[in-house]
XYZ file of C-alpha atoms in Angstrom:
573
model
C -12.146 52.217 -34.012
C -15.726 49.942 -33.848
C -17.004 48.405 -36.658
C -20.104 51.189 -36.861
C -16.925 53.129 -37.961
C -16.357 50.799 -41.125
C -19.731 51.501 -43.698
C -21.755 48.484 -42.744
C -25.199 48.175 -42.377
C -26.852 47.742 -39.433
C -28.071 43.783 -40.317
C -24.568 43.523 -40.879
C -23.172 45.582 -37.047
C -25.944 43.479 -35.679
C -24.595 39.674 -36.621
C -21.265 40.903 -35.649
C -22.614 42.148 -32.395
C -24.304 38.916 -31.888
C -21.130 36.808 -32.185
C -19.568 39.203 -29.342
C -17.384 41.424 -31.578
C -17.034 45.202 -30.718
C -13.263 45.945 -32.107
C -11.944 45.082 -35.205
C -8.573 43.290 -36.327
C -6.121 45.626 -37.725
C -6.609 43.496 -41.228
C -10.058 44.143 -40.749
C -9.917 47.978 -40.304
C -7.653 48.299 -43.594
C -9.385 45.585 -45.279
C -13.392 46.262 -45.078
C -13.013 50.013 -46.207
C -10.454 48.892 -49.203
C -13.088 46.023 -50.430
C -15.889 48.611 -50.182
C -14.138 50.731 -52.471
C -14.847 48.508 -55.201
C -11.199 48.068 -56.311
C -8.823 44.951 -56.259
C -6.889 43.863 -52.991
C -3.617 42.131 -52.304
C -3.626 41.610 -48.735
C -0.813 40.231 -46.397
C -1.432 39.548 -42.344
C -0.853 36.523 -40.288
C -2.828 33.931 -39.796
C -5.647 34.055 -37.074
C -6.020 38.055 -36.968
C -9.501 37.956 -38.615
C -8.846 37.774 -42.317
C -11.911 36.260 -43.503
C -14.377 38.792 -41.747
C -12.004 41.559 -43.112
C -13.260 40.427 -46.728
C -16.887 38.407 -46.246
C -18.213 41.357 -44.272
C -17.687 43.870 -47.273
C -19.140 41.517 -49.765
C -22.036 40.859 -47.815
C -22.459 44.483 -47.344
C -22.156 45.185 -51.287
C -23.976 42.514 -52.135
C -27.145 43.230 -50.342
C -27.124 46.854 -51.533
C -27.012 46.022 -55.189
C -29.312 44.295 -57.303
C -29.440 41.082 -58.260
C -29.134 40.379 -61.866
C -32.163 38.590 -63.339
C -31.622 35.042 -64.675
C -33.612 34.129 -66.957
C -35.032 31.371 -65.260
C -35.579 33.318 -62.295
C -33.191 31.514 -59.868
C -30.185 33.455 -58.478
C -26.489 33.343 -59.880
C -23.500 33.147 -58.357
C -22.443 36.850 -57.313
C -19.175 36.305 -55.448
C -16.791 33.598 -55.882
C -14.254 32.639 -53.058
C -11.537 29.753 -53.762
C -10.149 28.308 -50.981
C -7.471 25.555 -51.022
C -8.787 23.081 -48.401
C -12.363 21.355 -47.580
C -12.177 22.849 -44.009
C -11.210 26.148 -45.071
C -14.014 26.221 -47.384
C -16.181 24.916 -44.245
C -15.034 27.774 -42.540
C -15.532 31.156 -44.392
C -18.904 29.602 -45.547
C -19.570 29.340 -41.805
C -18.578 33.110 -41.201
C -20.653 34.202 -44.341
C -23.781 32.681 -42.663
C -23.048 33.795 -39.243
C -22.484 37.042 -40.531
C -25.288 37.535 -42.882
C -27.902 35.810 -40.780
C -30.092 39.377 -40.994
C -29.532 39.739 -44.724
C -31.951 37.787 -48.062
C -28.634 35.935 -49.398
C -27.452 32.371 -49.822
C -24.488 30.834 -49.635
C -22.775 27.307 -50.011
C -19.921 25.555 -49.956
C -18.681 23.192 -52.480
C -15.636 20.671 -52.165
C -14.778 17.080 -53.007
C -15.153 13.927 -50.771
C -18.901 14.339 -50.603
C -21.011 13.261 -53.543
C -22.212 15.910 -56.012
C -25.799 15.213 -55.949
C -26.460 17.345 -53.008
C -24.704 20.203 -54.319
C -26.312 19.593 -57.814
C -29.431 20.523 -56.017
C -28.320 23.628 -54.068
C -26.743 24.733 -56.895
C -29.786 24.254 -59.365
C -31.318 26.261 -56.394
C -29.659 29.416 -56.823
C -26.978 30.748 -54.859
C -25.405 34.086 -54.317
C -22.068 33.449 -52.500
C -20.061 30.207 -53.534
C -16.991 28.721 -51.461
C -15.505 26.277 -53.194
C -12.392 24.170 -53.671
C -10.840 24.325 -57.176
C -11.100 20.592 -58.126
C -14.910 19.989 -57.106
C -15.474 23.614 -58.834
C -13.947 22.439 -62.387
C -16.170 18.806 -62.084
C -19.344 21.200 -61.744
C -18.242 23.739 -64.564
C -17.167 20.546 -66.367
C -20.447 19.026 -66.121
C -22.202 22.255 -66.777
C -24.021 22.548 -62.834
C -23.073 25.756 -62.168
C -23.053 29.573 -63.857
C -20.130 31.587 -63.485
C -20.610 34.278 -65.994
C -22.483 36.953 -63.067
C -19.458 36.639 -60.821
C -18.720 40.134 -59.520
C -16.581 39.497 -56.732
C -13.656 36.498 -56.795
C -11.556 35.629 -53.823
C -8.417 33.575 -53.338
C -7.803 33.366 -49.693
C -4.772 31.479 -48.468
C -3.504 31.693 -51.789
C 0.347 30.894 -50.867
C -1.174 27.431 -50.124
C -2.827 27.336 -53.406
C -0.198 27.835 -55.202
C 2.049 25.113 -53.121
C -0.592 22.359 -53.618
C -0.411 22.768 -57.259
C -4.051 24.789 -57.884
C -2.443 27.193 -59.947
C -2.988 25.521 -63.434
C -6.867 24.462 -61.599
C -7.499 28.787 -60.848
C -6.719 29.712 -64.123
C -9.137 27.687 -66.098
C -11.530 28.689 -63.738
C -10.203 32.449 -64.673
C -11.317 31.609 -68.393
C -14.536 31.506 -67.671
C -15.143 34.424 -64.954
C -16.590 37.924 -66.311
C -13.898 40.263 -67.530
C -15.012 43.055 -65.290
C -15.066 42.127 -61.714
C -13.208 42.587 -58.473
C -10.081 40.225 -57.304
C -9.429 39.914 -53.932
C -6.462 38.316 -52.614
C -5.896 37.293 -49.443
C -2.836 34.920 -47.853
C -0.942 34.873 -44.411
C 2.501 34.994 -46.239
C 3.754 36.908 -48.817
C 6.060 35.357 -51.235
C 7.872 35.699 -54.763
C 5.445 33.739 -56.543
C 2.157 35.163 -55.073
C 3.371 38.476 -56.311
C 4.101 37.242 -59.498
C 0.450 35.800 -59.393
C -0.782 39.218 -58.074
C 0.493 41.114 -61.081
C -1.165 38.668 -63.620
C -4.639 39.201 -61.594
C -5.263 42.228 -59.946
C -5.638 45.616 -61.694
C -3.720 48.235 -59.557
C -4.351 46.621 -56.333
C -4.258 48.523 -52.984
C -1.680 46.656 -50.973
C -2.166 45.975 -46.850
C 0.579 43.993 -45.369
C -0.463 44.486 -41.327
C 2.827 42.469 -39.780
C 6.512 41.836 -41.037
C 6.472 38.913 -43.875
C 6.530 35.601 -42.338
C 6.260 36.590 -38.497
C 4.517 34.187 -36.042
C 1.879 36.243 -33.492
C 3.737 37.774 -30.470
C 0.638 35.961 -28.358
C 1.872 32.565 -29.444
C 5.084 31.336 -26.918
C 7.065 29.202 -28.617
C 9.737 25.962 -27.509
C 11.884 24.082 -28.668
C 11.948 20.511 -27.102
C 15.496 18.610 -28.249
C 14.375 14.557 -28.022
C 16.035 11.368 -29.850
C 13.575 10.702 -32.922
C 12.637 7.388 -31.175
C 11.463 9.007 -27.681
C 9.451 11.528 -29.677
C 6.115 9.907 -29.019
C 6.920 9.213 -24.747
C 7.656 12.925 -24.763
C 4.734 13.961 -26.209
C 3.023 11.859 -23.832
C 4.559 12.800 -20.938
C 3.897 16.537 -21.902
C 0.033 15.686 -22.504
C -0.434 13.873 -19.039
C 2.286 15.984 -16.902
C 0.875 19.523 -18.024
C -2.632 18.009 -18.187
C -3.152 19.253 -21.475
C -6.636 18.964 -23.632
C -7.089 20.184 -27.045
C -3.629 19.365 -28.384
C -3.182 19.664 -32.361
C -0.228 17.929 -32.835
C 1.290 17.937 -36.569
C 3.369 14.910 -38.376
C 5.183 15.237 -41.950
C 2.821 12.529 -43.282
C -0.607 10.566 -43.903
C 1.072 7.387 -42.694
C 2.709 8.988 -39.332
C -0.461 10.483 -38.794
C -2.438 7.377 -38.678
C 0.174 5.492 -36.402
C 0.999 8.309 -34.038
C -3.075 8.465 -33.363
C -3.221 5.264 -32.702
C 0.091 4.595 -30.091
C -1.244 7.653 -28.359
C -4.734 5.662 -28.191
C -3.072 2.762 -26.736
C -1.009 4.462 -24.224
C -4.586 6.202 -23.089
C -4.521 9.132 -24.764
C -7.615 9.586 -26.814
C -6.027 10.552 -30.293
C -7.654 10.887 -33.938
C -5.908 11.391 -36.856
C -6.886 14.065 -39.926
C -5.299 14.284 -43.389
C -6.376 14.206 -47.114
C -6.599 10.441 -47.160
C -9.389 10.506 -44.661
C -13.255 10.616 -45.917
C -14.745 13.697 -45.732
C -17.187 12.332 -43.223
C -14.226 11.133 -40.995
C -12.804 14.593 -40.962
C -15.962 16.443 -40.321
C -16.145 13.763 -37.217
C -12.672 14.292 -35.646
C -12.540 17.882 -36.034
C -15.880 18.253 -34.074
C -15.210 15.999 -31.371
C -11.961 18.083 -30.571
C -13.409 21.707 -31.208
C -16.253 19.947 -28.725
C -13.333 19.166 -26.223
C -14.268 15.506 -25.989
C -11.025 14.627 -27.956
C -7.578 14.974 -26.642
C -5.410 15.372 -29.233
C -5.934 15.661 -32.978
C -2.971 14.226 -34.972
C -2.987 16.421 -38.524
C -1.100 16.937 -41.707
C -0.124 20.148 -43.045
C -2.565 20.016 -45.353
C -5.232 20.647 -41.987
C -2.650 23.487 -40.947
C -4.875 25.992 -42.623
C -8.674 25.765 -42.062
C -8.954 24.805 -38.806
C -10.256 27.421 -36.570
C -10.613 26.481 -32.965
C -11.706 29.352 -30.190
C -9.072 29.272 -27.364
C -7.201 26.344 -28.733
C -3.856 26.020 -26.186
C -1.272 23.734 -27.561
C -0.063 22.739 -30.800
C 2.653 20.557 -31.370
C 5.090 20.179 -34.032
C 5.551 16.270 -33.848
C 7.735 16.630 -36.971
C 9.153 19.805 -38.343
C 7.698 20.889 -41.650
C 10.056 20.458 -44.476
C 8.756 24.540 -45.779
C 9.854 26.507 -43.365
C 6.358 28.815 -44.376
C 3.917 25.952 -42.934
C 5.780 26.554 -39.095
C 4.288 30.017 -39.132
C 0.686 28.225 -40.523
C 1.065 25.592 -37.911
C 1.366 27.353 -34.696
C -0.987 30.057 -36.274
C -3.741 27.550 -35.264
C -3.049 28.751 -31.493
C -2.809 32.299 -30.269
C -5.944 33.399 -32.541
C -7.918 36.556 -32.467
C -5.460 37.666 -29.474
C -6.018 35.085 -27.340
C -2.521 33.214 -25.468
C -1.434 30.049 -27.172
C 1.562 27.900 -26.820
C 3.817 26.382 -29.612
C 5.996 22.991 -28.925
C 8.665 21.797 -31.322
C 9.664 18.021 -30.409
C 13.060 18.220 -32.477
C 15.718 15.500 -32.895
C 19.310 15.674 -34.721
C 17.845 14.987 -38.165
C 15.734 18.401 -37.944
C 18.557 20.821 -37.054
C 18.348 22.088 -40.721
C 14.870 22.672 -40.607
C 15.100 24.386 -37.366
C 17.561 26.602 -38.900
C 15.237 27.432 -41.730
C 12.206 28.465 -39.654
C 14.668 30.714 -37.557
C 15.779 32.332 -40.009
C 12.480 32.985 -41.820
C 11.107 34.032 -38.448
C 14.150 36.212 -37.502
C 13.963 34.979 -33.997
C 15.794 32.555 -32.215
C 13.035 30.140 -30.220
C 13.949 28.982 -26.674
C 15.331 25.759 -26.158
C 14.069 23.234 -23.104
C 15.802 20.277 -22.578
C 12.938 18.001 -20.806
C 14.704 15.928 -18.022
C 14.814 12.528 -18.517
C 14.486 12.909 -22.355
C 17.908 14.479 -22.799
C 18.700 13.385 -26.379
C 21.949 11.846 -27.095
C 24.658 14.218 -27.991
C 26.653 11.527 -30.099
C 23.466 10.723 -32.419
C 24.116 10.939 -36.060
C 21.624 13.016 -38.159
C 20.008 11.100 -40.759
C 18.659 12.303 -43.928
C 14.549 12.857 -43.743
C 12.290 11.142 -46.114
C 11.272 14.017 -48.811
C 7.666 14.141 -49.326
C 6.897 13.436 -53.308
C 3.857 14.373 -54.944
C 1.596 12.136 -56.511
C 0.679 12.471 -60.211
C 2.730 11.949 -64.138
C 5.676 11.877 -63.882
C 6.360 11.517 -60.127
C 8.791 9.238 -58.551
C 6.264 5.743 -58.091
C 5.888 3.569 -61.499
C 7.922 1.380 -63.167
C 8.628 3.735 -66.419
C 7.392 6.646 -66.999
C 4.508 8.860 -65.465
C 3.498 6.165 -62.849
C 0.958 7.580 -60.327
C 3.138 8.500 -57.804
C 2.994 8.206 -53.456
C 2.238 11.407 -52.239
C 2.466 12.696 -48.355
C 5.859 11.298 -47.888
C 5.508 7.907 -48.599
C 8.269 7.613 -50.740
C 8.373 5.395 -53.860
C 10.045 1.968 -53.690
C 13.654 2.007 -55.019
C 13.910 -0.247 -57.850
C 16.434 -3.287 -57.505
C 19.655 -3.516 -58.888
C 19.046 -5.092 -62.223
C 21.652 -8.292 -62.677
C 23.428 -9.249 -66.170
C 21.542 -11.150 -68.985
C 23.179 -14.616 -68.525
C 24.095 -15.861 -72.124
C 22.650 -18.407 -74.098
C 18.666 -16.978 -73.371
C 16.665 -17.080 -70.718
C 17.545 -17.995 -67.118
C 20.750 -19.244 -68.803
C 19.351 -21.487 -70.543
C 20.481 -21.858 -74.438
C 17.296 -21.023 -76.923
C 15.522 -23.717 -78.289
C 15.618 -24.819 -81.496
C 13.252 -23.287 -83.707
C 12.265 -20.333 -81.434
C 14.330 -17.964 -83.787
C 11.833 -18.371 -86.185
C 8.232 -18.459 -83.985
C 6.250 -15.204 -83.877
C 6.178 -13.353 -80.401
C 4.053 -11.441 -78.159
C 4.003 -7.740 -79.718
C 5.487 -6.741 -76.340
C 6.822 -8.521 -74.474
C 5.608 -8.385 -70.983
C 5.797 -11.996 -70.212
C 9.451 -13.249 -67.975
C 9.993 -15.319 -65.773
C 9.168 -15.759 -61.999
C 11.666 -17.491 -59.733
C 13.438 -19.109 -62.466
C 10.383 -21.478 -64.099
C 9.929 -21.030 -67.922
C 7.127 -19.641 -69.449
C 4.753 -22.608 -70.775
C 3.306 -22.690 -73.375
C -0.564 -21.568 -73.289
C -3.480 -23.007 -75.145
C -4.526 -20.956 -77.955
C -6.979 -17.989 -77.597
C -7.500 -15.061 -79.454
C -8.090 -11.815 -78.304
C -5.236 -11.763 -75.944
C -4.257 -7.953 -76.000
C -0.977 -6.574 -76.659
C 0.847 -3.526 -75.549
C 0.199 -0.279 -77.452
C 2.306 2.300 -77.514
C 3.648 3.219 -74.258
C 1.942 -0.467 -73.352
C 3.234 -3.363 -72.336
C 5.900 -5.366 -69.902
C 8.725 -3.776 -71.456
C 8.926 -1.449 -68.080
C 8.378 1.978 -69.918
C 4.742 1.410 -69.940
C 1.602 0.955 -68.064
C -0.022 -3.031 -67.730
C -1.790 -4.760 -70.548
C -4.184 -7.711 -69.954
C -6.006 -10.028 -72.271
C -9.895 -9.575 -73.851
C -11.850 -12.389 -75.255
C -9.626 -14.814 -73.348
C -11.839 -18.130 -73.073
C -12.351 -19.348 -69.215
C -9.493 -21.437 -68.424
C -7.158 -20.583 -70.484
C -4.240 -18.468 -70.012
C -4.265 -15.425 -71.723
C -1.712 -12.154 -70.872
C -0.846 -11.053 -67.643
C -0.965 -7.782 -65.832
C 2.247 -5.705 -67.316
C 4.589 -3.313 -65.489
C 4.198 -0.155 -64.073
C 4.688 2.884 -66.377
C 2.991 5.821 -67.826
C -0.130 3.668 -67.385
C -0.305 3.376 -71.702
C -3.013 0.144 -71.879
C -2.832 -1.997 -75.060
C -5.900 -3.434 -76.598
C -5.370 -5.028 -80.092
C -5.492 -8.564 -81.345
C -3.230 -11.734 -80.638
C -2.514 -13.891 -83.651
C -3.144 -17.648 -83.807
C 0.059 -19.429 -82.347
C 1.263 -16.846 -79.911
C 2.321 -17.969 -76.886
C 0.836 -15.777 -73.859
C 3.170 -15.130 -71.376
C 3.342 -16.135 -68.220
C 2.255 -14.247 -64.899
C 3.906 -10.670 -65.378
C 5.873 -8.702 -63.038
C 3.859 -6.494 -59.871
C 4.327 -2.403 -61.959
C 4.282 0.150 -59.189
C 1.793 2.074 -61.297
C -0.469 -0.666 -62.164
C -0.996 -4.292 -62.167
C -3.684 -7.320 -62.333
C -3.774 -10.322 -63.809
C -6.372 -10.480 -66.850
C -8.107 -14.201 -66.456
C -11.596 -15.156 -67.879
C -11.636 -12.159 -70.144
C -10.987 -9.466 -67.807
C -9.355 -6.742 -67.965
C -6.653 -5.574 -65.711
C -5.452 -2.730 -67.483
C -6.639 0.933 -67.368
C -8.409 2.140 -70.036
C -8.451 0.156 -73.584
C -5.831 1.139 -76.430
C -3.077 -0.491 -78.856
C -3.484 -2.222 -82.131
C -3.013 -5.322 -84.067
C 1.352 -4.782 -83.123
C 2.685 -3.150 -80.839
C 5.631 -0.375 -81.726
C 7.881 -2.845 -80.458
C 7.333 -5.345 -81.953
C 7.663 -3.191 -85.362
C 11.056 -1.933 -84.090
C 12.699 -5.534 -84.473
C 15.060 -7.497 -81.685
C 16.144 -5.759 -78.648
C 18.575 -6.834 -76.179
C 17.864 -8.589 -73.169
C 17.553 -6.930 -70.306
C 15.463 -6.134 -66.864
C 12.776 -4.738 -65.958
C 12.167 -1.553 -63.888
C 11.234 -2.797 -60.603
C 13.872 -5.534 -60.666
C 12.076 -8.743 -61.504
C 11.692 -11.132 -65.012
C 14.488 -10.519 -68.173
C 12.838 -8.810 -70.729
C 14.286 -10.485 -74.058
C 14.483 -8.676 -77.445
C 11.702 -10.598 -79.763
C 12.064 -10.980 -83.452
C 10.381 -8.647 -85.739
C 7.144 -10.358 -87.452
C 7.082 -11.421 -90.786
């Protein structure tokens, strides 16, 4: 079958002709006819076997034979809609949509985060027929009302398994809401699983199903190996891979943003020209690395998963698997990088004791066994004890990372501080100490957020007024988020930065007579130190007392992250 076989136009056969295609993919030859159709699509094939031709080729192809709908001032609305769930995905299909309709009167852009707005402000005030787009930059635009949705006739999700495990799912829905009734949903994603299914039967209106390879299955064109190593000779054997087998082009993949970054740069000082790429890198950074090593003048590109899908390299050779993925799915996006478009690719495992679970995993969502190599010289030691492997938590309420509650947590594997083991109140007060006399009777901070640090005592501040206490939520009593002082006068002490917590701010009003506490305790969801009428604190909130302080005298105890006692303070008269 040719493509002249599959209803395109001859602008269309020609751009495809140009880029040196004459077959198409067996996605593409169930795909394109299906799309032209007009009805919705679920479709299923692995990565690199041409799905984004087998659905931007029919849309450009319906597109140009329809007419436009008139705006009415006179600029051009978005037609089609394609959601994609990374910046270099979205990079990518835009890429194919101009390549491919080069011959043809339509526009196109992409639109993604990391790159100010302003630009794509002015495209989009432009008019544009095809938009690619990320879900977050797309709900800033709609949110700021830059761009018109309601003449969508064609919306795509591709890689929409990866959507779904990045969280977008909440993110595609509101942008849903706003999408015309009537239109045609295409889905396409290199796995199939439960929950894209489930999202499948909420979308699409009696889709036509194509699933062109077994779930989960890894291209027969890709040879993979398992290399067993000790987990600190991981980095010499990649090396000595790299310089024995004279590789070039080598994506090599880590479990997070941090290994990334310091695998790139001991492969840079052994002399191995390395870069890393992940989501903590600036757009501009990215754009650089990838096209030095798709140019061939870098080595080896050091990625995350979250670069597993989107990058499309012609002829790329090697990929390694520095550290197994903790979802078994992401091994068959991985080496799915290499092997493309039926080209020969080769897939490396470096795997140590503490991976034999994941190992199992992949193998048994591959059905295969993979070949095992042990690399001489880098035999790994068969009396090793497996360690447990640092769980990746995602950032955002609620996640493991603040003191309380709803701290912003570490994402990409950095894992969140354990708090320390919080000692016994010694009796008699503070630090041991029995209270002074009087101090039953003096008015308090609303929330207390004050302590101590390395045993001093908190002394006693000059008076200032505006020194902000906790609202709800607020304060240093470790549920909430830090709390710093307005108005303070310079050089005087007002309240410092609280602990980490759900990242609640107080605002109100400190009475005459208050003493301000001392420097507060470091939250892990926020801190600062509020001096010369700063504020620390995110966002502005509270009142004149605190809930707290309303609630009367709690017991002492210590805060979350394992620094000053908290004391109970006496309820205000």
């Amino acid at each position: 079958m040719s493509f002249e076989t599959l209803g395109l136009s001859a602008d269309i056969l020609r751009a495809v002709s140009d880029l040196g295609y004459t077959q198409p993919t067996p996605i593409q030859q169930q795909a394109i006819p299906a799309v032209l159709q007009g009805g919705d699509l679920l479709a299923g094939a692995q990565t690199g076997t041409g799905k984004t031709a087998g659905f931007t080729l029919p849309i450009l192809q319906m597109l140009s034979s329809r007419a436009a709908p008139a705006a009415a001032n006179g600029k051009r609305r978005v037609r089609a809609l394609v959601l994609t769930p990374t910046r270099e995905l979205a990079a990518q299909v835009e890429e194919s949509v101009t390549q491919y309709g080069k011959y043809l009167p339509l526009t196109s852009m992409t639109v993604f985060g990391g790159v100010s707005m302003v630009p794509q402000v002015r495209q989009l005030a432009r008019g544009v027929d095809i938009l690619v787009a990320t879900p977050g930059r797309l709900l800033d635009h709609m949110q700021q009302k830059t761009v018109d949705l309601s003449a969508v006739e064609i919306l795509v999700l591709d890689e929409a398994d990866r959507m779904l495990d990045m969280g977008f799912i909440r993110d595609i829905r509101r942008v849903l809401a706003v999408l015309p009734a009537k239109r045609q949903n295409l889905l396409f994603s290199a796995t199939f699983s439960d929950e894209i299914k489930q999202l499948a039967d909420g979308l699409l209106k009696s889709p036509a199903l194509i699933e062109v390879a077994r779930r989960n299955t890894t291209a027969e064109t890709v040879a993979q190996k398992i290399h067993p190593v000790d987990r600190d000779r991981k980095r010499e054997l990649l090396e000595h891979l790299v310089r024995e087998n004279n590789w070039f082009q080598v994506l090599v993949f880590t479990r997070t943003k941090h290994g990334a970054n310091r695998l790139a740069e001991q492969l840079t000082k052994g002399g191995v020209p390395a870069l890393a790429i992940h989501g903590n890198k600036s757009q501009g950074a990215r754009t650089r690395a990838l096209a030095e090593f798709k140019s061939g003048t870098l080595q080896v590109l050091v990625a995350t998963d979250i670069a597993a899908r989107g990058i499309d390299i012609d002829q790329l050779p090697h990929v390694v698997n520095f550290d197994l993925p903790e979802v078994a799915e992401d091994y068959v996006h991985r080496i799915g990088r290499t092997g493309r478009a039926g080209a020969q690719g080769e897939a490396v495992s470096l795997v140590c004791v503490d991976e034999h679970q994941l190992l199992t995993a992949i193998e048994r969502l591959i059905k295969r066994q993979i070949d095992t190599e042990v690399v001489p010289g880098f035999e790994p030691d068969p009396t090793a004890v497996a360690q447990p492997i640092r769980k990746n938590q995602s950032g955002g309420r609620g996640a493991p990372g603040g003191g309380g509650g709803g701290g912003r947590g570490r994402g990409d594997g950095q894992q969140a501080r354990a708090p320390r083991e919080a000692r016994e109140p010694r009796e008699g007060g503070r630090d041991g100490r029995a209270p002074r006399q009087g101090d039953a009777g003096k008015p308090r901070h609303a929330a207390d957020g004050g302590g101590q640090r390395n045993g001093e005592r908190n002394a006693p501040a000059p008076r200032t007024s505006g020194a902000a206490t906790g609202g709800r939520n607020g304060g240093g009593n470790g549920n909430g988020g830090g709390f710093g002082g307005n108005q303070s006068q310079p050089g005087k002490r007002a309240g410092g930065g609280g602990n980490g917590g759900s990242g609640g701010v107080g605002g109100g009003k400190r009475v005459e007579g208050q003493r301000a506490p001392a420097r507060a305790t470091q939250g892990a969801a926020h801190q600062g130190q509020n001096r010369d009428g700063q504020n620390a604190s995110r966002g502005q909130g509270g009142g004149e007392r605190s809930d707290f302080a309303q609630r009367g005298p709690r017991p002492a105890r210590r805060d979350g992250v394992g620094a000053a006692l908290l004391m109970g303070k006496p309820k205000r008269d």
